[in-house]
Amino acid sequence: MAECLFCMIVAGKIPATLVHTDDEVVAFRDINPQAPVHVLVVPRAHYANVGEVAAADPALVGALVSAAKSIAAAEGHEGSGYRLIFNTGADAGQTVFHAHLHLLAGTGLRMTMA
Ligand code: AMP
Ligand code: ZN
């Protein structure tokens, strides 16, 4: 989608700090990090949210999680732990409607409902 922010990052039209790329997935550092490590893992293909990814291409959900696992390991947090979040829809706080997996690590991560 021409006007989609994350499609533009995938296409290299907007700069981002890339930490992983492969045939299906691109990962880059969040511009407003909520933890010492905060990476967004996105499919190259445009889907509005992870539910749409799951419906169209379930294996791609696995590819996103596998990439996040590899990045957590590369950043030194596979043993200490990390959190993966898919905000899905407005009530979950989704603001960018190109599916993305948040990888958070590097501090004590408390669970909140807000
Ligand atoms: P969400 O609220 O789940 O839709 O998450 C969107 C995330 O995208 C937020 O954490 C933003 O900080 C992040 N974000 C927005 N614009 C950019 C950008 N240009 N580069 C990297 N991350 C971004
Ligand atoms: Zn997109």
Short mmCIF file of N, CA and C in Angstrom, two decimals, residues 50-110:
data_model
loop_
_atom_site.label_atom_id
_atom_site.label_comp_id
_atom_site.label_asym_id
_atom_site.label_seq_id
_atom_site.Cartn_x
_atom_site.Cartn_y
_atom_site.Cartn_z
N VAL A 50 -2.55 -8.90 12.70
CA VAL A 50 -2.10 -10.30 12.72
C VAL A 50 -3.25 -11.27 12.43
N GLY A 51 -4.48 -10.87 12.74
CA GLY A 51 -5.60 -11.74 12.41
C GLY A 51 -5.71 -11.95 10.91
N GLU A 52 -5.48 -10.89 10.16
CA GLU A 52 -5.51 -11.01 8.70
C GLU A 52 -4.36 -11.88 8.20
N VAL A 53 -3.19 -11.76 8.85
CA VAL A 53 -2.07 -12.62 8.47
C VAL A 53 -2.44 -14.08 8.72
N ALA A 54 -2.99 -14.36 9.89
CA ALA A 54 -3.34 -15.74 10.25
C ALA A 54 -4.35 -16.33 9.29
N ALA A 55 -5.30 -15.50 8.87
CA ALA A 55 -6.34 -15.99 7.97
C ALA A 55 -5.78 -16.28 6.58
N ALA A 56 -4.86 -15.44 6.13
CA ALA A 56 -4.37 -15.56 4.75
C ALA A 56 -3.16 -16.47 4.64
N ASP A 57 -2.29 -16.48 5.65
CA ASP A 57 -0.99 -17.15 5.53
C ASP A 57 -0.50 -17.52 6.93
N PRO A 58 -1.05 -18.59 7.52
CA PRO A 58 -0.68 -18.92 8.91
C PRO A 58 0.82 -19.12 9.10
N ALA A 59 1.49 -19.65 8.11
CA ALA A 59 2.94 -19.87 8.26
C ALA A 59 3.69 -18.56 8.44
N LEU A 60 3.13 -17.49 7.91
CA LEU A 60 3.79 -16.18 8.05
C LEU A 60 3.77 -15.71 9.51
N VAL A 61 2.74 -16.09 10.27
CA VAL A 61 2.74 -15.78 11.71
C VAL A 61 3.93 -16.47 12.36
N GLY A 62 4.15 -17.72 11.98
CA GLY A 62 5.31 -18.43 12.50
C GLY A 62 6.62 -17.77 12.10
N ALA A 63 6.68 -17.25 10.89
CA ALA A 63 7.90 -16.59 10.44
C ALA A 63 8.18 -15.33 11.26
N LEU A 64 7.12 -14.60 11.62
CA LEU A 64 7.29 -13.40 12.45
C LEU A 64 7.82 -13.78 13.83
N VAL A 65 7.23 -14.82 14.43
CA VAL A 65 7.67 -15.24 15.77
C VAL A 65 9.08 -15.81 15.71
N SER A 66 9.38 -16.58 14.68
CA SER A 66 10.74 -17.14 14.56
C SER A 66 11.78 -16.04 14.41
N ALA A 67 11.45 -15.02 13.63
CA ALA A 67 12.38 -13.90 13.48
C ALA A 67 12.58 -13.20 14.82
N ALA A 68 11.48 -13.01 15.56
CA ALA A 68 11.59 -12.36 16.88
C ALA A 68 12.48 -13.17 17.81
N LYS A 69 12.33 -14.48 17.79
CA LYS A 69 13.19 -15.35 18.62
C LYS A 69 14.65 -15.16 18.25
N SER A 70 14.95 -15.13 16.96
CA SER A 70 16.34 -14.96 16.52
C SER A 70 16.89 -13.60 16.93
N ILE A 71 16.06 -12.58 16.81
CA ILE A 71 16.51 -11.23 17.20
C ILE A 71 16.75 -11.17 18.71
N ALA A 72 15.84 -11.75 19.50
CA ALA A 72 16.03 -11.77 20.96
C ALA A 72 17.34 -12.44 21.30
N ALA A 73 17.65 -13.54 20.61
CA ALA A 73 18.91 -14.23 20.86
C ALA A 73 20.10 -13.35 20.46
N ALA A 74 20.00 -12.72 19.29
CA ALA A 74 21.10 -11.88 18.80
C ALA A 74 21.35 -10.69 19.72
N GLU A 75 20.27 -10.22 20.38
CA GLU A 75 20.40 -9.07 21.28
C GLU A 75 20.77 -9.52 22.69
N GLY A 76 20.93 -10.82 22.89
CA GLY A 76 21.39 -11.35 24.17
C GLY A 76 20.30 -11.57 25.19
N HIS A 77 19.05 -11.74 24.74
CA HIS A 77 17.93 -11.83 25.68
C HIS A 77 17.13 -13.12 25.57
N GLU A 78 17.64 -14.10 24.85
CA GLU A 78 16.83 -15.33 24.75
C GLU A 78 16.73 -16.01 26.11
N GLY A 79 17.84 -15.96 26.89
CA GLY A 79 17.82 -16.59 28.20
C GLY A 79 17.14 -15.76 29.25
N SER A 80 17.36 -14.44 29.23
CA SER A 80 16.82 -13.57 30.28
C SER A 80 15.34 -13.30 30.06
N GLY A 81 14.87 -13.41 28.84
CA GLY A 81 13.43 -13.31 28.59
C GLY A 81 13.06 -12.09 27.76
N TYR A 82 11.92 -12.22 27.14
CA TYR A 82 11.41 -11.16 26.27
C TYR A 82 9.91 -11.30 26.14
N ARG A 83 9.27 -10.25 25.63
CA ARG A 83 7.82 -10.25 25.46
C ARG A 83 7.49 -9.95 24.00
N LEU A 84 6.51 -10.67 23.49
CA LEU A 84 6.00 -10.46 22.13
C LEU A 84 4.56 -10.01 22.20
N ILE A 85 4.23 -8.94 21.48
CA ILE A 85 2.88 -8.36 21.53
C ILE A 85 2.42 -8.05 20.10
N PHE A 86 1.21 -8.47 19.78
CA PHE A 86 0.51 -8.03 18.58
C PHE A 86 -0.67 -7.16 19.03
N ASN A 87 -0.57 -5.87 18.98
CA ASN A 87 -1.74 -5.03 19.20
C ASN A 87 -2.64 -5.18 17.97
N THR A 88 -3.90 -5.50 18.24
CA THR A 88 -4.82 -5.82 17.13
C THR A 88 -6.10 -5.02 17.29
N GLY A 89 -6.20 -3.95 16.51
CA GLY A 89 -7.39 -3.11 16.55
C GLY A 89 -7.26 -1.95 17.52
N ALA A 90 -8.19 -1.02 17.38
CA ALA A 90 -8.12 0.24 18.11
C ALA A 90 -8.16 0.05 19.63
N ASP A 91 -9.00 -0.87 20.13
CA ASP A 91 -9.09 -1.06 21.58
C ASP A 91 -7.79 -1.58 22.17
N ALA A 92 -6.98 -2.23 21.36
CA ALA A 92 -5.67 -2.73 21.82
C ALA A 92 -4.57 -1.70 21.65
N GLY A 93 -4.92 -0.53 21.13
CA GLY A 93 -3.93 0.53 20.97
C GLY A 93 -3.17 0.47 19.67
N GLN A 94 -3.65 -0.33 18.72
CA GLN A 94 -2.95 -0.37 17.43
C GLN A 94 -3.08 0.98 16.74
N THR A 95 -1.94 1.52 16.33
CA THR A 95 -1.93 2.82 15.66
C THR A 95 -1.43 2.74 14.22
N VAL A 96 -0.66 1.70 13.92
CA VAL A 96 -0.17 1.50 12.55
C VAL A 96 -0.83 0.23 12.03
N PHE A 97 -1.59 0.37 10.95
CA PHE A 97 -2.43 -0.75 10.49
C PHE A 97 -1.74 -1.53 9.37
N HIS A 98 -0.50 -1.89 9.67
CA HIS A 98 0.28 -2.91 8.94
C HIS A 98 0.76 -3.84 10.05
N ALA A 99 0.38 -5.10 9.98
CA ALA A 99 0.65 -6.04 11.06
C ALA A 99 2.09 -5.94 11.54
N HIS A 100 2.28 -5.95 12.86
CA HIS A 100 3.63 -5.89 13.42
C HIS A 100 3.66 -6.56 14.78
N LEU A 101 4.76 -7.22 15.02
CA LEU A 101 5.01 -7.90 16.29
C LEU A 101 6.02 -7.08 17.07
N HIS A 102 5.59 -6.63 18.28
CA HIS A 102 6.53 -5.92 19.15
C HIS A 102 7.38 -6.95 19.90
N LEU A 103 8.69 -6.78 19.87
CA LEU A 103 9.63 -7.54 20.69
C LEU A 103 10.21 -6.59 21.73
N LEU A 104 9.95 -6.89 23.01
CA LEU A 104 10.41 -6.06 24.12
C LEU A 104 11.32 -6.89 25.01
N ALA A 105 12.44 -6.30 25.42
CA ALA A 105 13.37 -7.03 26.29
C ALA A 105 14.32 -6.04 26.94
N GLY A 106 15.02 -6.54 27.95
CA GLY A 106 16.11 -5.77 28.52
C GLY A 106 15.80 -5.13 29.85
N THR A 107 14.64 -5.42 30.40
CA THR A 107 14.30 -4.89 31.72
C THR A 107 13.21 -5.76 32.29
N GLY A 108 12.88 -5.54 33.56
CA GLY A 108 11.74 -6.25 34.14
C GLY A 108 10.47 -5.75 33.47
N LEU A 109 9.77 -6.62 32.80
CA LEU A 109 8.58 -6.23 32.04
C LEU A 109 7.35 -6.61 32.86
N ARG A 110 6.65 -5.60 33.37
CA ARG A 110 5.42 -5.88 34.11
C ARG A 110 4.25 -5.94 33.15
#
